[in-house]
Amino acid sequence: MPDLLVLSEAEVEQLLELASLAGALRAALRSISSATASVPPRIGASSRSGLLGAMPGFVPDLGLGAKLVSIFRGNHSGAVPGHQALVALFDPDDGTPLALLGGTHITGMRTAMTSAIAAAALARPGATTLAVLGSGVQAE
């Protein structure tokens, strides 16, 4: 088994290129729309204070992976984020684990970027104004 790449949240934030993320998201959204991606329903386990959600998926030519995200609303009043995540990537041909990434920054950027891609796709030709309404990490 090859060495597992492990990137901290800070390393992911430094290395994530928004243009590359946008291209990958466009490809993933097309793959979901054409039913060539495998994106099963999300599952979650509840604890006394929050929720741990699991989101596996496969998109041809992009990869096989899963995101684990914890949602602890009580954290919003303190220094710990209410949403925290890890992303695990695997070789789609033999299942070998390839990488473990801090996923909190990716989650925020993916959510915002997906909204931007959808707005661009749905906008009238020549539109020049966009209203953004929201709260939390994505609103930033």
Tab-separated table of N, CA, C and O in Angstrom, residues 4-111:
chain	number	residue	atom	x	y	z
A	4	LEU	N	-0.028	6.992	2.791
A	4	LEU	CA	-1.273	7.755	2.854
A	4	LEU	C	-0.925	9.237	2.970
A	4	LEU	O	-0.185	9.639	3.873
A	5	LEU	N	-1.437	10.054	2.065
A	5	LEU	CA	-1.253	11.499	2.132
A	5	LEU	C	-2.199	12.042	3.193
A	5	LEU	O	-3.407	11.779	3.141
A	6	VAL	N	-1.662	12.775	4.144
A	6	VAL	CA	-2.475	13.388	5.189
A	6	VAL	C	-2.228	14.892	5.142
A	6	VAL	O	-1.080	15.338	5.263
A	7	LEU	N	-3.301	15.650	4.936
A	7	LEU	CA	-3.202	17.106	4.896
A	7	LEU	C	-4.057	17.711	5.995
A	7	LEU	O	-5.243	17.388	6.114
A	8	SER	N	-3.456	18.585	6.757
A	8	SER	CA	-4.183	19.275	7.822
A	8	SER	C	-5.150	20.286	7.219
A	8	SER	O	-5.084	20.616	6.027
A	9	GLU	N	-6.008	20.794	8.056
A	9	GLU	CA	-6.956	21.818	7.622
A	9	GLU	C	-6.206	23.030	7.060
A	9	GLU	O	-6.581	23.574	6.007
A	10	ALA	N	-5.135	23.453	7.730
A	10	ALA	CA	-4.351	24.607	7.266
A	10	ALA	C	-3.692	24.323	5.919
A	10	ALA	O	-3.653	25.198	5.039
A	11	GLU	N	-3.196	23.104	5.732
A	11	GLU	CA	-2.575	22.751	4.448
A	11	GLU	C	-3.613	22.732	3.332
A	11	GLU	O	-3.345	23.205	2.221
A	12	VAL	N	-4.782	22.197	3.605
A	12	VAL	CA	-5.851	22.178	2.608
A	12	VAL	C	-6.226	23.612	2.233
A	12	VAL	O	-6.362	23.944	1.052
A	13	GLU	N	-6.371	24.464	3.223
A	13	GLU	CA	-6.745	25.859	2.957
A	13	GLU	C	-5.699	26.550	2.083
A	13	GLU	O	-6.033	27.312	1.181
A	14	GLN	N	-4.435	26.252	2.318
A	14	GLN	CA	-3.348	26.848	1.546
A	14	GLN	C	-3.295	26.292	0.121
A	14	GLN	O	-3.029	27.017	-0.826
A	15	LEU	N	-3.586	25.016	-0.054
A	15	LEU	CA	-3.404	24.349	-1.346
A	15	LEU	C	-4.632	24.356	-2.252
A	15	LEU	O	-4.503	24.204	-3.466
A	16	LEU	N	-5.829	24.516	-1.687
A	16	LEU	CA	-7.052	24.436	-2.482
A	16	LEU	C	-7.125	25.596	-3.481
A	16	LEU	O	-7.110	26.756	-3.097
A	17	GLU	N	-7.187	25.257	-4.757
A	17	GLU	CA	-7.298	26.257	-5.818
A	17	GLU	C	-8.768	26.372	-6.225
A	17	GLU	O	-9.369	25.385	-6.665
A	18	LEU	N	-9.326	27.556	-6.094
A	18	LEU	CA	-10.755	27.731	-6.355
A	18	LEU	C	-11.122	27.447	-7.810
A	18	LEU	O	-12.191	26.901	-8.082
A	19	ALA	N	-10.248	27.773	-8.757
A	19	ALA	CA	-10.551	27.482	-10.163
A	19	ALA	C	-10.620	25.972	-10.394
A	19	ALA	O	-11.490	25.488	-11.126
A	20	SER	N	-9.719	25.223	-9.765
A	20	SER	CA	-9.753	23.762	-9.892
A	20	SER	C	-10.990	23.190	-9.222
A	20	SER	O	-11.623	22.261	-9.750
A	21	LEU	N	-11.348	23.743	-8.072
A	21	LEU	CA	-12.558	23.304	-7.381
A	21	LEU	C	-13.780	23.549	-8.254
A	21	LEU	O	-14.641	22.677	-8.389
A	22	ALA	N	-13.854	24.711	-8.884
A	22	ALA	CA	-15.003	25.035	-9.739
A	22	ALA	C	-15.106	24.045	-10.902
A	22	ALA	O	-16.196	23.556	-11.214
A	23	GLY	N	-13.990	23.735	-11.527
A	23	GLY	CA	-14.009	22.787	-12.639
A	23	GLY	C	-14.445	21.397	-12.199
A	23	GLY	O	-15.253	20.747	-12.871
A	24	ALA	N	-13.934	20.947	-11.057
A	24	ALA	CA	-14.311	19.626	-10.543
A	24	ALA	C	-15.789	19.598	-10.166
A	24	ALA	O	-16.481	18.606	-10.422
A	25	LEU	N	-16.290	20.665	-9.569
A	25	LEU	CA	-17.705	20.710	-9.196
A	25	LEU	C	-18.615	20.714	-10.421
A	25	LEU	O	-19.646	20.040	-10.431
A	26	ARG	N	-18.229	21.443	-11.453
A	26	ARG	CA	-19.037	21.436	-12.683
A	26	ARG	C	-19.103	20.018	-13.259
A	26	ARG	O	-20.175	19.542	-13.644
A	27	ALA	N	-17.953	19.343	-13.296
A	27	ALA	CA	-17.914	17.969	-13.811
A	27	ALA	C	-18.747	17.040	-12.929
A	27	ALA	O	-19.490	16.185	-13.428
A	28	ALA	N	-18.650	17.200	-11.615
A	28	ALA	CA	-19.418	16.354	-10.696
A	28	ALA	C	-20.920	16.589	-10.848
A	28	ALA	O	-21.700	15.636	-10.883
A	29	LEU	N	-21.321	17.841	-10.971
A	29	LEU	CA	-22.742	18.143	-11.132
A	29	LEU	C	-23.287	17.579	-12.443
A	29	LEU	O	-24.402	17.053	-12.484
A	30	ARG	N	-22.486	17.662	-13.513
A	30	ARG	CA	-22.912	17.054	-14.790
A	30	ARG	C	-23.039	15.543	-14.634
A	30	ARG	O	-23.973	14.927	-15.137
A	31	SER	N	-22.089	14.927	-13.915
A	31	SER	CA	-22.103	13.476	-13.718
A	31	SER	C	-23.310	13.048	-12.881
A	31	SER	O	-23.944	12.028	-13.159
A	32	ILE	N	-23.647	13.823	-11.879
A	32	ILE	CA	-24.839	13.518	-11.071
A	32	ILE	C	-26.088	13.649	-11.929
A	32	ILE	O	-26.973	12.794	-11.906
A	33	SER	N	-26.149	14.714	-12.737
A	33	SER	CA	-27.312	14.949	-13.582
A	33	SER	C	-27.487	13.850	-14.629
A	33	SER	O	-28.612	13.477	-14.965
A	34	SER	N	-26.381	13.326	-15.145
A	34	SER	CA	-26.460	12.279	-16.167
A	34	SER	C	-26.486	10.870	-15.569
A	34	SER	O	-26.465	9.886	-16.304
A	35	ALA	N	-26.541	10.778	-14.244
A	35	ALA	CA	-26.629	9.504	-13.523
A	35	ALA	C	-25.417	8.601	-13.735
A	35	ALA	O	-25.515	7.393	-13.651
A	36	THR	N	-24.238	9.213	-13.987
A	36	THR	CA	-23.016	8.413	-14.077
A	36	THR	C	-22.238	8.418	-12.770
A	36	THR	O	-21.294	7.656	-12.609
A	37	ALA	N	-22.642	9.257	-11.843
A	37	ALA	CA	-22.028	9.297	-10.515
A	37	ALA	C	-22.804	8.381	-9.569
A	37	ALA	O	-23.983	8.113	-9.784
A	38	SER	N	-22.127	7.920	-8.548
A	38	SER	CA	-22.781	7.150	-7.486
A	38	SER	C	-22.745	8.000	-6.223
A	38	SER	O	-21.683	8.192	-5.625
A	39	VAL	N	-23.891	8.546	-5.862
A	39	VAL	CA	-23.996	9.431	-4.700
A	39	VAL	C	-25.197	8.980	-3.876
A	39	VAL	O	-26.309	9.494	-4.048
A	40	PRO	N	-24.985	8.005	-2.977
A	40	PRO	CA	-26.111	7.507	-2.187
A	40	PRO	C	-26.578	8.538	-1.163
A	40	PRO	O	-25.869	9.515	-0.887
A	41	PRO	N	-27.748	8.333	-0.596
A	41	PRO	CA	-28.247	9.257	0.428
A	41	PRO	C	-27.287	9.356	1.613
A	41	PRO	O	-26.577	8.400	1.947
A	42	ARG	N	-27.288	10.498	2.239
A	42	ARG	CA	-26.461	10.719	3.425
A	42	ARG	C	-27.006	9.900	4.588
A	42	ARG	O	-28.207	9.659	4.684
A	43	ILE	N	-26.097	9.509	5.476
A	43	ILE	CA	-26.510	8.838	6.704
A	43	ILE	C	-25.886	9.581	7.867
A	43	ILE	O	-24.917	10.318	7.708
A	44	GLY	N	-26.445	9.384	9.060
A	44	GLY	CA	-25.896	10.065	10.224
A	44	GLY	C	-26.149	9.293	11.494
A	44	GLY	O	-27.069	8.482	11.578
A	45	ALA	N	-25.288	9.555	12.460
A	45	ALA	CA	-25.433	8.986	13.795
A	45	ALA	C	-25.488	10.145	14.782
A	45	ALA	O	-24.642	11.045	14.750
A	46	SER	N	-26.482	10.120	15.647
A	46	SER	CA	-26.662	11.195	16.623
A	46	SER	C	-25.996	10.849	17.943
A	46	SER	O	-26.029	9.704	18.381
A	47	SER	N	-25.402	11.864	18.546
A	47	SER	CA	-24.899	11.741	19.914
A	47	SER	C	-25.733	12.660	20.796
A	47	SER	O	-26.667	13.294	20.323
A	48	ARG	N	-25.380	12.770	22.069
A	48	ARG	CA	-26.124	13.661	22.970
A	48	ARG	C	-26.032	15.121	22.524
A	48	ARG	O	-26.942	15.901	22.732
A	49	SER	N	-24.904	15.482	21.883
A	49	SER	CA	-24.668	16.889	21.576
A	49	SER	C	-24.694	17.250	20.108
A	49	SER	O	-24.661	18.427	19.764
A	50	GLY	N	-24.700	16.248	19.234
A	50	GLY	CA	-24.628	16.580	17.819
A	50	GLY	C	-24.841	15.384	16.922
A	50	GLY	O	-25.439	14.381	17.313
A	51	LEU	N	-24.321	15.504	15.718
A	51	LEU	CA	-24.549	14.520	14.676
A	51	LEU	C	-23.252	14.284	13.919
A	51	LEU	O	-22.491	15.229	13.673
A	52	LEU	N	-23.005	13.031	13.527
A	52	LEU	CA	-21.911	12.695	12.620
A	52	LEU	C	-22.541	12.168	11.344
A	52	LEU	O	-23.250	11.157	11.361
A	53	GLY	N	-22.309	12.875	10.242
A	53	GLY	CA	-22.868	12.475	8.959
A	53	GLY	C	-21.802	11.861	8.073
A	53	GLY	O	-20.627	12.241	8.138
A	54	ALA	N	-22.202	10.913	7.236
A	54	ALA	CA	-21.298	10.268	6.286
A	54	ALA	C	-21.852	10.445	4.884
A	54	ALA	O	-23.044	10.209	4.650
A	55	MET	N	-20.993	10.858	3.967
A	55	MET	CA	-21.387	11.129	2.593
A	55	MET	C	-20.385	10.510	1.628
A	55	MET	O	-19.428	11.164	1.229
A	56	PRO	N	-20.595	9.244	1.242
A	56	PRO	CA	-19.707	8.631	0.259
A	56	PRO	C	-20.132	8.998	-1.153
A	56	PRO	O	-21.282	9.386	-1.386
A	57	GLY	N	-19.184	8.886	-2.088
A	57	GLY	CA	-19.543	9.141	-3.471
A	57	GLY	C	-18.447	8.732	-4.433
A	57	GLY	O	-17.274	8.622	-4.056
A	58	PHE	N	-18.852	8.496	-5.657
A	58	PHE	CA	-17.925	8.213	-6.750
A	58	PHE	C	-18.354	9.009	-7.959
A	58	PHE	O	-19.524	8.998	-8.351
A	59	VAL	N	-17.399	9.731	-8.547
A	59	VAL	CA	-17.630	10.467	-9.786
A	59	VAL	C	-16.543	10.022	-10.766
A	59	VAL	O	-15.356	10.176	-10.474
A	60	PRO	N	-16.941	9.442	-11.914
A	60	PRO	CA	-15.942	9.007	-12.885
A	60	PRO	C	-14.963	10.132	-13.226
A	60	PRO	O	-15.357	11.286	-13.366
A	61	ASP	N	-13.720	9.789	-13.322
A	61	ASP	CA	-12.629	10.714	-13.658
A	61	ASP	C	-12.330	11.738	-12.573
A	61	ASP	O	-11.444	12.566	-12.738
A	62	LEU	N	-13.065	11.723	-11.467
A	62	LEU	CA	-12.768	12.620	-10.348
A	62	LEU	C	-12.351	11.843	-9.109
A	62	LEU	O	-11.437	12.241	-8.407
A	63	GLY	N	-13.029	10.750	-8.792
A	63	GLY	CA	-12.572	9.955	-7.677
A	63	GLY	C	-13.649	9.291	-6.853
A	63	GLY	O	-14.848	9.446	-7.087
A	64	LEU	N	-13.149	8.522	-5.895
A	64	LEU	CA	-13.960	7.777	-4.940
A	64	LEU	C	-13.594	8.278	-3.555
A	64	LEU	O	-12.411	8.310	-3.190
A	65	GLY	N	-14.578	8.686	-2.787
A	65	GLY	CA	-14.259	9.212	-1.471
A	65	GLY	C	-15.467	9.295	-0.574
A	65	GLY	O	-16.579	8.905	-0.942
A	66	ALA	N	-15.207	9.797	0.607
A	66	ALA	CA	-16.276	9.996	1.577
A	66	ALA	C	-15.920	11.188	2.451
A	66	ALA	O	-14.751	11.427	2.752
A	67	LYS	N	-16.963	11.909	2.829
A	67	LYS	CA	-16.780	12.995	3.794
A	67	LYS	C	-17.499	12.603	5.062
A	67	LYS	O	-18.634	12.130	5.037
A	68	LEU	N	-16.824	12.788	6.174
A	68	LEU	CA	-17.442	12.674	7.490
A	68	LEU	C	-17.551	14.085	8.033
A	68	LEU	O	-16.563	14.820	8.047
A	69	VAL	N	-18.735	14.472	8.439
A	69	VAL	CA	-18.926	15.822	8.962
A	69	VAL	C	-19.661	15.751	10.292
A	69	VAL	O	-20.651	15.043	10.430
A	70	SER	N	-19.117	16.478	11.283
A	70	SER	CA	-19.798	16.572	12.568
A	70	SER	C	-20.536	17.903	12.615
A	70	SER	O	-20.024	18.929	12.165
A	71	ILE	N	-21.742	17.851	13.135
A	71	ILE	CA	-22.574	19.051	13.255
A	71	ILE	C	-22.964	19.173	14.721
A	71	ILE	O	-23.776	18.394	15.224
A	72	PHE	N	-22.345	20.130	15.385
A	72	PHE	CA	-22.574	20.364	16.807
A	72	PHE	C	-22.961	21.827	16.976
A	72	PHE	O	-22.109	22.708	17.072
A	73	ARG	N	-24.257	22.076	16.987
A	73	ARG	CA	-24.763	23.451	17.015
A	73	ARG	C	-24.342	24.220	18.271
A	73	ARG	O	-24.199	25.432	18.234
A	74	GLY	N	-24.109	23.519	19.369
A	74	GLY	CA	-23.661	24.175	20.588
A	74	GLY	C	-22.292	24.811	20.447
A	74	GLY	O	-21.919	25.688	21.228
A	75	ASN	N	-21.528	24.400	19.460
A	75	ASN	CA	-20.192	24.962	19.243
A	75	ASN	C	-20.236	26.386	18.709
A	75	ASN	O	-19.247	27.108	18.795
A	76	HIS	N	-21.353	26.793	18.123
A	76	HIS	CA	-21.431	28.109	17.507
A	76	HIS	C	-21.158	29.239	18.494
A	76	HIS	O	-20.700	30.306	18.096
A	77	SER	N	-21.409	29.015	19.758
A	77	SER	CA	-21.191	30.082	20.741
A	77	SER	C	-19.754	30.105	21.254
A	77	SER	O	-19.381	31.014	21.984
A	78	GLY	N	-18.927	29.152	20.845
A	78	GLY	CA	-17.547	29.100	21.317
A	78	GLY	C	-16.546	29.180	20.175
A	78	GLY	O	-16.850	29.631	19.078
A	79	ALA	N	-15.334	28.719	20.455
A	79	ALA	CA	-14.241	28.814	19.483
A	79	ALA	C	-14.209	27.638	18.507
A	79	ALA	O	-13.509	27.692	17.507
A	80	VAL	N	-14.954	26.581	18.799
A	80	VAL	CA	-14.941	25.396	17.944
A	80	VAL	C	-16.050	25.523	16.902
A	80	VAL	O	-17.192	25.828	17.245
A	81	PRO	N	-15.737	25.300	15.612
A	81	PRO	CA	-16.768	25.410	14.572
A	81	PRO	C	-17.924	24.441	14.798
A	81	PRO	O	-17.731	23.333	15.305
A	82	GLY	N	-19.103	24.844	14.398
A	82	GLY	CA	-20.277	23.981	14.512
A	82	GLY	C	-20.258	22.827	13.534
A	82	GLY	O	-20.831	21.780	13.778
A	83	HIS	N	-19.588	23.026	12.388
A	83	HIS	CA	-19.414	21.978	11.378
A	83	HIS	C	-17.913	21.712	11.251
A	83	HIS	O	-17.142	22.644	11.019
A	84	GLN	N	-17.514	20.455	11.380
A	84	GLN	CA	-16.127	20.053	11.179
A	84	GLN	C	-16.133	18.800	10.316
A	84	GLN	O	-17.051	17.988	10.409
A	85	ALA	N	-15.094	18.642	9.481
A	85	ALA	CA	-15.150	17.534	8.524
A	85	ALA	C	-13.783	16.941	8.226
A	85	ALA	O	-12.755	17.592	8.391
A	86	LEU	N	-13.823	15.707	7.768
A	86	LEU	CA	-12.678	14.992	7.198
A	86	LEU	C	-13.104	14.445	5.852
A	86	LEU	O	-14.254	14.044	5.670
A	87	VAL	N	-12.170	14.399	4.909
A	87	VAL	CA	-12.416	13.795	3.609
A	87	VAL	C	-11.408	12.668	3.428
A	87	VAL	O	-10.213	12.856	3.629
A	88	ALA	N	-11.895	11.490	3.055
A	88	ALA	CA	-11.043	10.332	2.764
A	88	ALA	C	-11.184	10.000	1.289
A	88	ALA	O	-12.302	9.908	0.772
A	89	LEU	N	-10.046	9.825	0.602
A	89	LEU	CA	-10.045	9.489	-0.814
A	89	LEU	C	-9.436	8.109	-1.015
A	89	LEU	O	-8.465	7.748	-0.331
A	90	PHE	N	-9.997	7.351	-1.959
A	90	PHE	CA	-9.586	5.974	-2.213
A	90	PHE	C	-9.323	5.766	-3.699
A	90	PHE	O	-9.926	6.433	-4.538
A	91	ASP	N	-8.474	4.792	-4.008
A	91	ASP	CA	-8.260	4.412	-5.399
A	91	ASP	C	-9.544	3.757	-5.909
A	91	ASP	O	-10.012	2.787	-5.307
A	92	PRO	N	-10.130	4.271	-6.995
A	92	PRO	CA	-11.408	3.718	-7.456
A	92	PRO	C	-11.287	2.328	-8.088
A	92	PRO	O	-12.301	1.663	-8.281
A	93	ASP	N	-10.073	1.887	-8.382
A	93	ASP	CA	-9.893	0.581	-9.008
A	93	ASP	C	-9.656	-0.545	-8.011
A	93	ASP	O	-10.070	-1.678	-8.246
A	94	ASP	N	-8.971	-0.242	-6.890
A	94	ASP	CA	-8.691	-1.318	-5.927
A	94	ASP	C	-9.025	-0.970	-4.484
A	94	ASP	O	-8.807	-1.757	-3.585
A	95	GLY	N	-9.553	0.243	-4.240
A	95	GLY	CA	-9.984	0.620	-2.903
A	95	GLY	C	-8.886	1.043	-1.953
A	95	GLY	O	-9.150	1.292	-0.776
A	96	THR	N	-7.658	1.156	-2.429
A	96	THR	CA	-6.554	1.559	-1.563
A	96	THR	C	-6.782	2.977	-1.036
A	96	THR	O	-7.046	3.892	-1.824
A	97	PRO	N	-6.697	3.181	0.284
A	97	PRO	CA	-6.790	4.548	0.808
A	97	PRO	C	-5.635	5.401	0.277
A	97	PRO	O	-4.479	4.972	0.300
A	98	LEU	N	-5.954	6.582	-0.229
A	98	LEU	CA	-4.953	7.465	-0.817
A	98	LEU	C	-4.669	8.702	0.015
A	98	LEU	O	-3.523	9.147	0.098
A	99	ALA	N	-5.716	9.293	0.597
A	99	ALA	CA	-5.524	10.566	1.283
A	99	ALA	C	-6.580	10.773	2.365
A	99	ALA	O	-7.707	10.293	2.242
A	100	LEU	N	-6.179	11.500	3.385
A	100	LEU	CA	-7.069	11.946	4.449
A	100	LEU	C	-6.844	13.441	4.586
A	100	LEU	O	-5.718	13.883	4.848
A	101	LEU	N	-7.906	14.196	4.381
A	101	LEU	CA	-7.798	15.652	4.346
A	101	LEU	C	-8.690	16.303	5.381
A	101	LEU	O	-9.817	15.846	5.598
A	102	GLY	N	-8.189	17.380	5.972
A	102	GLY	CA	-9.083	18.228	6.744
A	102	GLY	C	-10.171	18.702	5.790
A	102	GLY	O	-9.874	19.169	4.687
A	103	GLY	N	-11.430	18.586	6.165
A	103	GLY	CA	-12.512	18.866	5.227
A	103	GLY	C	-13.394	20.046	5.560
A	103	GLY	O	-14.348	20.313	4.833
A	104	THR	N	-13.092	20.773	6.613
A	104	THR	CA	-13.959	21.887	7.011
A	104	THR	C	-13.902	23.021	5.990
A	104	THR	O	-14.934	23.534	5.555
A	105	HIS	N	-12.707	23.401	5.568
A	105	HIS	CA	-12.558	24.466	4.559
A	105	HIS	C	-13.140	24.024	3.231
A	105	HIS	O	-13.855	24.795	2.564
A	106	ILE	N	-12.856	22.781	2.831
A	106	ILE	CA	-13.398	22.257	1.575
A	106	ILE	C	-14.922	22.312	1.598
A	106	ILE	O	-15.556	22.693	0.613
A	107	THR	N	-15.524	21.954	2.720
A	107	THR	CA	-16.978	21.953	2.834
A	107	THR	C	-17.551	23.350	2.608
A	107	THR	O	-18.494	23.527	1.839
A	108	GLY	N	-16.985	24.333	3.259
A	108	GLY	CA	-17.469	25.708	3.100
A	108	GLY	C	-17.302	26.214	1.681
A	108	GLY	O	-18.217	26.816	1.105
A	109	MET	N	-16.138	25.961	1.103
A	109	MET	CA	-15.870	26.429	-0.261
A	109	MET	C	-16.728	25.676	-1.285
A	109	MET	O	-17.237	26.266	-2.235
A	110	ARG	N	-16.924	24.367	-1.083
A	110	ARG	CA	-17.738	23.580	-2.008
A	110	ARG	C	-19.182	24.050	-1.991
A	110	ARG	O	-19.813	24.206	-3.029
A	111	THR	N	-19.695	24.317	-0.811
A	111	THR	CA	-21.078	24.784	-0.707
A	111	THR	C	-21.250	26.127	-1.406
A	111	THR	O	-22.173	26.309	-2.198
